[in-house]
Amino acid sequence: MRRGWTVGESLGSEQELQQHYEVSRSVLREAVRLVEHHQVARMRRGPKGGLLICEPDAGPATRAVVIYLEYLGTTLGDLLNARLVLEPLAAALAAERIDEAGIERLRGVLRAEQQWRPGLDAPRDEFHIALAQQSKNPVLQLFIDVLMRLTARYARRSRTGSAGEAVELVDRMHTDHSEIVAAVTAGDAARAKTLSEQHVKAVTAWLQQHQRGDKAPRRRTRPNLEAPRGKLAEVLAATIGADIAASGWPVGSVFGTETALLERYRVSRSVLREAVRLLEFHAVAHMRRGPGGGLIVTKPEPQASIDTIALYLQYRQPSREDLRCVREAIEIDSVTRVVAKVVEGRVEPEMAALLNAADDARNVAVEESRFHIGLAQLAGNALLDLFLRIIVELFRRHWSSTGQRLPTPSDVVAVERAHLRILQAIGDGDDSLARYRLRRHLDAAASRWL
């Protein structure tokens, strides 16, 4: 990061890195495995070798999130609510930022949709990811990629009707997509946003009608985590993670001894152990040695997903506006949902816990993050909660890495007063005032922490 992520440049030979970081060869090699897993750098052997900086892709980041969300068992309602928050924003931004290459990309997706006929494999829904790319917002692109992977899981489990019904569904989706592309191409952001909202609601209605239940099954099917190509250990880690999820994620149980796993997956011990390191990093499982040991299923923690995505997005260098607009969309939705719960009398005690004065200026950033994440948790959408945590982490990394000044006493007072006024509006059930105060606070926070 400090070097500007100069792709192709060597960070040094194995020996040089050992000396620089003052670690043993085994420790360095384990660290390199994780660096390669994140596609940050790769070790090249031989003359002119060394640890070479790579251009990462979104694969490890999106897989990390899917692993964590698979454990949570997020609901169809959570997923579609998250899409309704983010996709219309992407459509509006695309209408403002699209170029001729982007127009051709979207029209190419539409042409591919037209070529599908009954009897062919189900068409891949590439439209929403392609549209998110035209927003030129790397945060939206990555989040919508995750949402579409999760949507695909529900679509694969949907009750299928007749061939005629399938054709009607594909035609209806194609019509919706075509109208959105026309609005985006014309630069009509308001219409693109409205059409996107209508389309996501239609998808919601169809999936809810064709699902056997709202909650994602965790015991019947093996989720498609889209295992990475390349290193066998990466593929094996994704496969074991999928098998753990399919077994119902029995935390604390032994998934298999090392010997049993070697036989089951037919790999070498070194490949298995490298895969286990990746599973341990993502808190999917850990290897316990000795009698009664084996690969123990663990409770995944969100931090691995947050760190993985934050690292990828740091490479993509989102602007302050990229972060601000996505954060605002998520937090406005959270406030609306919390106000609804207040009206129903369900969250008053939890709201009071959100107010916690910073004991000094150095802790005000911590309390600022805790307040906003707490609101998202009260709203109850695990997907949007995780996305907000990622954005907050990016704010934190930027602030800590750029030598920003410490908040002044007046900053501390301003933050505490803003939190109190937001909560007062929420407590009064005044949704519009709560959203207004939140927007004003987020604008001030963006300038303060970025």
Coordinates of C-alpha atoms in Angstrom, one line a residue:
M1 CA 0.0 0.0 0.0
R2 CA 2.8 2.4 0.9
R3 CA 4.5 1.8 -2.4
G4 CA 1.3 2.6 -4.3
W5 CA 0.6 -1.0 -5.2
T6 CA 3.1 -1.1 -8.1
V7 CA 2.0 -4.3 -9.8
G8 CA 5.0 -6.5 -10.9
E9 CA 7.5 -4.9 -8.5
S10 CA 9.4 -7.2 -6.2
L11 CA 9.2 -6.7 -2.5
G12 CA 12.4 -8.7 -2.1
S13 CA 13.7 -12.3 -2.1
E14 CA 12.7 -14.8 0.6
Q15 CA 16.0 -14.3 2.3
E16 CA 15.7 -10.5 2.2
L17 CA 12.2 -10.6 3.5
Q18 CA 13.2 -12.9 6.4
Q19 CA 15.9 -10.4 7.4
H20 CA 13.6 -7.4 6.9
Y21 CA 10.8 -8.7 9.1
E22 CA 13.1 -10.7 11.4
V23 CA 11.1 -14.0 11.2
S24 CA 11.9 -17.6 10.4
R25 CA 11.4 -19.1 7.0
S26 CA 8.4 -21.1 8.1
V27 CA 6.6 -18.0 9.5
L28 CA 7.4 -16.1 6.3
R29 CA 6.1 -18.9 4.1
E30 CA 2.8 -19.1 6.1
A31 CA 2.4 -15.3 5.7
V32 CA 3.1 -15.6 2.0
R33 CA 0.3 -18.2 1.7
L34 CA -2.2 -15.6 3.1
V35 CA -0.8 -12.8 0.9
E36 CA -1.2 -15.1 -2.1
H37 CA -4.7 -16.0 -1.0
H38 CA -5.6 -12.3 -1.0
Q39 CA -3.9 -12.0 -4.4
V40 CA -1.9 -9.2 -3.1
A41 CA 1.5 -10.7 -4.1
R42 CA 2.9 -14.0 -5.2
M43 CA 6.3 -15.7 -4.6
R44 CA 8.3 -16.4 -7.7
R45 CA 11.2 -18.8 -7.4
G46 CA 14.6 -18.7 -9.2
P47 CA 16.7 -15.9 -10.7
K48 CA 15.0 -12.5 -10.6
G49 CA 12.4 -14.1 -8.3
G50 CA 10.9 -12.8 -5.1
L51 CA 7.6 -11.7 -3.7
L52 CA 5.9 -9.9 -6.7
I53 CA 3.1 -7.4 -6.2
C54 CA -0.1 -8.6 -8.0
E55 CA -3.3 -7.0 -9.3
P56 CA -6.0 -8.5 -7.1
D57 CA -9.5 -9.4 -8.2
A58 CA -12.7 -9.5 -6.2
G59 CA -12.8 -13.3 -5.9
P60 CA -11.2 -13.8 -2.4
A61 CA -13.2 -10.8 -1.1
T62 CA -16.6 -12.0 -2.3
R63 CA -15.9 -15.6 -1.3
A64 CA -15.0 -14.4 2.2
V65 CA -18.3 -12.6 2.6
V66 CA -20.3 -15.6 1.2
I67 CA -18.6 -17.9 3.7
Y68 CA -19.6 -15.7 6.6
L69 CA -23.1 -15.0 5.4
E70 CA -23.6 -18.7 4.8
Y71 CA -23.0 -19.3 8.5
L72 CA -25.4 -16.5 9.5
G73 CA -28.1 -18.0 7.3
T74 CA -29.3 -14.6 6.1
T75 CA -32.9 -14.4 5.0
L76 CA -34.3 -13.8 1.6
G77 CA -35.9 -10.7 3.0
D78 CA -32.5 -9.3 4.1
L79 CA -31.0 -10.0 0.7
L80 CA -33.7 -8.4 -1.3
N81 CA -33.8 -5.4 1.1
A82 CA -30.1 -4.9 0.5
R83 CA -30.5 -5.1 -3.2
L84 CA -33.3 -2.5 -3.0
V85 CA -31.0 -0.2 -1.1
L86 CA -28.0 -0.5 -3.4
E87 CA -29.0 -1.3 -6.9
P88 CA -31.2 1.8 -7.6
L89 CA -28.2 3.9 -6.4
A90 CA -26.0 2.0 -8.9
A91 CA -28.5 2.6 -11.7
A92 CA -28.7 6.3 -11.0
L93 CA -24.9 6.7 -10.9
A94 CA -24.5 4.7 -14.1
A95 CA -26.8 7.1 -15.9
E96 CA -24.5 9.9 -14.8
R97 CA -21.2 8.3 -15.5
I98 CA -21.7 5.8 -18.4
D99 CA -19.6 6.1 -21.6
E100 CA -20.0 4.5 -25.0
A101 CA -18.0 1.4 -24.0
G102 CA -20.3 0.9 -21.1
I103 CA -23.4 1.3 -23.3
E104 CA -22.0 -1.4 -25.6
R105 CA -21.3 -3.7 -22.6
L106 CA -24.9 -3.4 -21.3
R107 CA -26.3 -3.9 -24.8
G108 CA -24.1 -7.0 -25.2
V109 CA -25.7 -8.4 -22.0
L110 CA -29.1 -7.7 -23.4
R111 CA -28.3 -9.5 -26.7
A112 CA -27.1 -12.6 -24.7
E113 CA -30.3 -12.7 -22.8
Q114 CA -32.3 -12.7 -26.1
Q115 CA -30.5 -15.8 -27.3
W116 CA -31.7 -18.0 -24.4
R117 CA -34.3 -20.7 -25.2
P118 CA -35.9 -23.5 -23.2
G119 CA -33.5 -26.5 -23.0
L120 CA -30.4 -24.4 -22.7
D121 CA -28.6 -23.9 -19.4
A122 CA -30.2 -21.3 -17.2
P123 CA -29.0 -17.9 -18.3
R124 CA -26.4 -16.2 -16.0
D125 CA -27.8 -13.0 -14.6
E126 CA -24.9 -10.7 -15.6
F127 CA -27.0 -7.6 -16.0
H128 CA -26.8 -6.3 -12.5
I129 CA -23.1 -6.8 -12.1
A130 CA -22.5 -5.1 -15.5
L131 CA -24.8 -2.2 -14.5
A132 CA -22.9 -1.8 -11.2
Q133 CA -19.6 -1.6 -13.1
Q134 CA -21.0 1.4 -15.0
S135 CA -21.6 3.2 -11.7
K136 CA -17.8 3.6 -11.5
N137 CA -18.1 3.1 -7.8
P138 CA -15.9 0.1 -6.7
V139 CA -17.7 -0.2 -3.4
L140 CA -21.1 -0.6 -5.1
Q141 CA -19.6 -3.0 -7.6
L142 CA -18.2 -5.4 -5.0
F143 CA -21.3 -5.3 -2.7
I144 CA -23.7 -5.9 -5.6
D145 CA -21.4 -8.8 -6.8
V146 CA -21.9 -10.4 -3.4
L147 CA -25.7 -9.8 -3.5
M148 CA -26.0 -11.4 -6.9
R149 CA -24.1 -14.5 -5.9
L150 CA -26.5 -14.9 -3.0
T151 CA -29.5 -14.2 -5.2
A152 CA -28.3 -17.0 -7.5
R153 CA -28.4 -19.5 -4.7
Y154 CA -32.0 -18.7 -4.0
A155 CA -32.8 -18.8 -7.8
R156 CA -31.3 -22.2 -8.1
R157 CA -33.6 -23.5 -5.3
S158 CA -36.7 -21.9 -6.7
R159 CA -39.6 -24.1 -7.7
T160 CA -39.6 -24.3 -11.4
G161 CA -42.8 -24.3 -13.4
S162 CA -43.5 -25.1 -17.0
A163 CA -41.2 -24.2 -19.9
G164 CA -43.7 -21.6 -20.8
E165 CA -43.4 -20.0 -17.4
A166 CA -39.6 -20.0 -17.7
V167 CA -39.8 -18.2 -21.0
E168 CA -42.3 -15.7 -19.6
L169 CA -40.0 -15.0 -16.7
V170 CA -36.9 -14.5 -18.9
D171 CA -38.8 -12.3 -21.3
R172 CA -40.1 -10.1 -18.4
M173 CA -36.6 -9.7 -16.9
H174 CA -35.2 -8.9 -20.4
T175 CA -37.9 -6.2 -20.8
D176 CA -37.1 -4.7 -17.4
H177 CA -33.4 -4.7 -18.2
S178 CA -33.9 -3.1 -21.6
E179 CA -35.9 -0.3 -20.1
I180 CA -33.2 0.3 -17.4
V181 CA -30.5 0.4 -20.1
A182 CA -32.5 2.8 -22.2
A183 CA -32.8 5.2 -19.2
V184 CA -29.1 4.8 -18.3
T185 CA -28.1 5.4 -21.9
A186 CA -30.2 8.5 -22.1
G187 CA -28.6 9.8 -18.9
D188 CA -32.0 9.9 -17.0
A189 CA -30.8 9.1 -13.5
A190 CA -34.2 9.5 -11.9
R191 CA -35.9 7.1 -14.3
A192 CA -33.1 4.6 -14.1
K193 CA -33.4 4.6 -10.3
T194 CA -37.2 4.2 -10.4
L195 CA -37.1 1.4 -13.0
S196 CA -34.4 -0.4 -10.9
E197 CA -36.5 -0.2 -7.8
Q198 CA -39.5 -1.6 -9.6
H199 CA -37.4 -4.4 -11.1
V200 CA -35.9 -5.5 -7.7
K201 CA -39.4 -5.5 -6.2
A202 CA -40.7 -7.7 -9.0
V203 CA -37.7 -10.1 -8.5
T204 CA -38.6 -10.0 -4.8
A205 CA -42.2 -11.0 -5.4
W206 CA -41.2 -13.8 -7.8
L207 CA -38.6 -15.3 -5.5
Q208 CA -40.9 -15.1 -2.4
Q209 CA -43.7 -16.8 -4.4
H210 CA -41.4 -19.6 -5.6
Q211 CA -39.5 -20.3 -2.4
R212 CA -40.4 -23.0 0.1
G213 CA -39.3 -20.8 3.0
D214 CA -37.6 -17.5 3.6
K215 CA -34.5 -18.7 5.4
A216 CA -31.6 -20.1 3.4
P217 CA -31.3 -23.8 4.0
R218 CA -28.1 -24.8 5.7
R219 CA -28.5 -28.6 5.9
R220 CA -29.9 -29.7 2.6
T221 CA -27.6 -28.4 -0.1
R222 CA -24.0 -27.7 -0.7
P223 CA -23.7 -24.0 -1.6
N224 CA -21.9 -22.9 -4.6
L225 CA -19.0 -20.8 -3.3
E226 CA -17.5 -20.5 -6.7
A227 CA -14.1 -22.1 -5.8
P228 CA -11.1 -20.2 -7.2
R229 CA -9.1 -21.5 -10.0
G230 CA -5.4 -22.1 -9.6
K231 CA -3.8 -23.3 -6.4
L232 CA -5.2 -26.6 -5.2
A233 CA -5.2 -25.5 -1.6
E234 CA -7.5 -22.6 -2.5
V235 CA -9.9 -24.9 -4.2
L236 CA -9.8 -27.4 -1.4
A237 CA -10.4 -24.7 1.3
A238 CA -13.5 -23.5 -0.6
T239 CA -14.7 -27.1 -1.0
I240 CA -14.3 -27.9 2.7
G241 CA -16.1 -24.7 3.6
A242 CA -19.0 -25.6 1.3
D243 CA -19.2 -29.1 2.8
I244 CA -19.2 -27.7 6.4
A245 CA -22.0 -25.3 5.4
A246 CA -24.0 -28.2 3.8
S247 CA -23.6 -30.2 7.0
G248 CA -25.4 -27.5 8.9
W249 CA -22.3 -25.8 10.3
P250 CA -22.1 -27.9 13.6
V251 CA -19.9 -25.6 15.6
G252 CA -17.5 -27.5 18.0
S253 CA -17.8 -30.8 16.2
V254 CA -15.0 -32.7 14.5
F255 CA -15.4 -32.5 10.8
G256 CA -12.7 -35.1 10.3
T257 CA -9.3 -36.2 11.4
E258 CA -6.3 -35.3 9.2
T259 CA -6.1 -38.9 8.0
A260 CA -9.8 -39.0 7.2
L261 CA -9.7 -35.7 5.3
L262 CA -6.7 -36.9 3.3
E263 CA -8.6 -39.9 2.2
R264 CA -11.9 -38.0 1.6
Y265 CA -10.4 -35.3 -0.6
R266 CA -7.5 -37.3 -2.1
V267 CA -4.8 -34.6 -1.7
S268 CA -1.3 -34.4 -0.2
R269 CA -0.7 -33.5 3.4
S270 CA 1.0 -30.3 2.4
V271 CA -2.0 -29.2 0.3
L272 CA -4.5 -30.1 3.1
R273 CA -2.5 -28.2 5.7
E274 CA -2.3 -25.1 3.5
A275 CA -6.1 -25.3 3.0
V276 CA -6.5 -25.6 6.7
R277 CA -4.5 -22.4 7.2
L278 CA -7.0 -20.6 5.0
L279 CA -10.0 -22.0 6.8
E280 CA -8.4 -20.9 10.1
F281 CA -7.9 -17.4 8.8
H282 CA -11.6 -17.2 7.9
A283 CA -12.5 -18.8 11.2
V284 CA -14.4 -21.6 9.4
A285 CA -12.5 -24.3 11.2
H286 CA -9.2 -25.0 13.1
M287 CA -7.0 -28.1 13.4
R288 CA -6.7 -29.5 16.9
R289 CA -3.9 -32.0 17.4
G290 CA -3.8 -35.0 19.8
P291 CA -6.4 -37.5 20.9
G292 CA -9.9 -36.5 20.0
G293 CA -8.5 -33.9 17.6
G294 CA -9.1 -33.1 14.0
L295 CA -10.6 -30.3 12.0
I296 CA -13.0 -28.5 14.4
V297 CA -15.8 -26.5 13.0
T298 CA -15.8 -22.9 14.4
K299 CA -18.0 -19.9 14.6
P300 CA -17.0 -17.6 11.8
E301 CA -16.2 -14.0 12.8
P302 CA -16.9 -11.0 10.5
Q303 CA -13.5 -9.5 10.9
A304 CA -11.8 -11.8 8.3
S305 CA -14.5 -10.8 5.7
I306 CA -14.1 -7.1 6.7
D307 CA -10.3 -7.2 6.4
T308 CA -10.3 -9.1 3.1
I309 CA -12.8 -6.7 1.4
A310 CA -11.2 -3.6 3.0
L311 CA -7.8 -4.7 1.6
Y312 CA -9.2 -5.2 -1.9
L313 CA -11.1 -1.9 -1.9
Q314 CA -8.0 -0.1 -0.7
Y315 CA -6.4 -1.3 -3.9
R316 CA -9.4 0.0 -5.9
Q317 CA -9.0 3.4 -4.2
P318 CA -12.6 4.4 -3.8
S319 CA -13.1 8.2 -3.5
R320 CA -14.5 9.9 -0.5
E321 CA -17.8 10.4 -2.5
D322 CA -17.8 6.6 -3.4
L323 CA -17.7 5.8 0.3
R324 CA -20.1 8.5 1.4
C325 CA -22.9 7.8 -1.0
V326 CA -23.0 4.0 -0.2
R327 CA -22.7 4.6 3.5
E328 CA -25.5 7.1 3.4
A329 CA -27.8 4.8 1.5
I330 CA -27.2 2.0 4.0
E331 CA -27.6 4.2 7.1
I332 CA -30.7 5.9 5.8
D333 CA -32.3 2.5 5.4
S334 CA -31.2 1.5 8.9
V335 CA -32.7 4.6 10.4
T336 CA -36.0 4.1 8.7
R337 CA -36.2 0.5 10.0
V338 CA -35.2 1.5 13.5
V339 CA -37.9 4.2 13.5
A340 CA -40.5 1.6 12.5
K341 CA -39.3 -0.6 15.4
V342 CA -39.6 2.4 17.8
V343 CA -43.2 3.0 16.7
E344 CA -43.9 -0.6 17.5
G345 CA -42.2 -0.2 20.9
R346 CA -39.4 -2.7 20.3
V347 CA -36.0 -1.0 20.7
E348 CA -36.1 1.7 23.3
P349 CA -33.6 0.0 25.8
E350 CA -31.1 -0.8 23.0
M351 CA -31.2 2.8 21.7
A352 CA -30.1 4.2 25.0
A353 CA -27.0 2.0 24.9
L354 CA -25.9 3.7 21.7
L355 CA -25.0 6.9 23.6
N356 CA -21.6 6.6 25.2
A357 CA -19.5 9.7 25.7
A358 CA -15.8 9.5 24.6
D359 CA -13.5 9.9 27.6
D360 CA -11.0 11.8 25.5
A361 CA -10.5 13.0 21.9
R362 CA -8.6 9.9 20.9
N363 CA -11.6 7.7 21.5
V364 CA -14.2 9.8 19.6
A365 CA -13.6 7.9 16.4
V366 CA -14.3 4.6 18.2
E367 CA -17.6 5.9 19.7
E368 CA -18.5 7.4 16.3
S369 CA -18.1 3.9 14.7
R370 CA -19.9 2.1 17.5
F371 CA -22.9 4.4 17.2
H372 CA -23.4 3.9 13.5
I373 CA -22.8 0.1 13.6
G374 CA -25.1 -0.1 16.6
L375 CA -27.9 1.5 14.6
A376 CA -27.3 -0.9 11.7
Q377 CA -27.5 -3.8 14.1
L378 CA -30.8 -2.5 15.5
A379 CA -32.2 -2.4 12.0
G380 CA -31.6 -6.1 11.8
N381 CA -30.2 -6.7 8.3
A382 CA -27.0 -8.7 8.6
L383 CA -25.9 -8.0 5.0
L384 CA -26.2 -4.2 5.4
D385 CA -24.6 -4.4 8.8
L386 CA -21.6 -6.2 7.4
F387 CA -21.3 -3.8 4.4
L388 CA -21.4 -0.8 6.8
R389 CA -18.7 -2.3 9.0
I390 CA -16.5 -2.6 5.9
I391 CA -17.0 1.1 5.0
V392 CA -16.3 2.1 8.5
E393 CA -13.1 0.1 8.4
L394 CA -12.1 1.9 5.3
F395 CA -12.7 5.3 6.9
R396 CA -10.6 4.1 9.9
R397 CA -7.7 2.9 7.7
H398 CA -7.6 6.1 5.8
W399 CA -7.7 8.2 8.9
S400 CA -5.0 6.3 10.7
S401 CA -2.7 6.0 7.6
T402 CA -2.8 9.7 6.5
G403 CA -1.6 11.3 9.7
Q404 CA -4.9 13.2 10.3
R405 CA -5.0 15.5 13.3
L406 CA -6.7 14.3 16.5
P407 CA -10.3 15.5 17.0
T408 CA -10.5 18.7 19.0
P409 CA -12.7 19.0 22.1
S410 CA -15.3 20.9 19.9
D411 CA -15.3 17.9 17.5
V412 CA -16.1 15.6 20.5
V413 CA -19.0 17.8 21.5
A414 CA -20.3 18.1 18.0
V415 CA -20.3 14.3 17.5
E416 CA -22.0 13.6 20.8
R417 CA -24.6 16.3 20.1
A418 CA -25.3 14.9 16.6
H419 CA -25.8 11.4 18.0
L420 CA -28.2 12.6 20.6
R421 CA -30.3 14.6 18.1
I422 CA -30.5 11.6 15.7
L423 CA -31.7 9.4 18.5
Q424 CA -34.2 12.0 19.7
A425 CA -35.8 12.1 16.3
I426 CA -35.8 8.3 16.1
G427 CA -37.3 8.1 19.6
D428 CA -40.1 10.5 18.5
G429 CA -40.8 8.3 15.6
D430 CA -40.0 11.2 13.2
D431 CA -38.5 9.4 10.3
S432 CA -37.9 12.4 8.0
L433 CA -36.2 14.5 10.7
A434 CA -34.0 11.5 11.7
R435 CA -32.9 11.0 8.1
Y436 CA -32.2 14.7 7.7
R437 CA -30.1 14.8 10.9
L438 CA -28.2 11.7 9.9
R439 CA -27.4 13.1 6.5
R440 CA -26.1 16.3 8.0
H441 CA -24.0 14.3 10.5
L442 CA -22.6 12.0 7.8
D443 CA -21.6 15.0 5.7
A444 CA -19.7 16.4 8.6
A445 CA -18.2 13.0 9.5
A446 CA -16.9 12.5 5.9
S447 CA -15.0 15.8 6.1
R448 CA -13.7 15.0 9.6
W449 CA -12.5 11.4 9.1
L450 CA -11.4 11.7 5.4

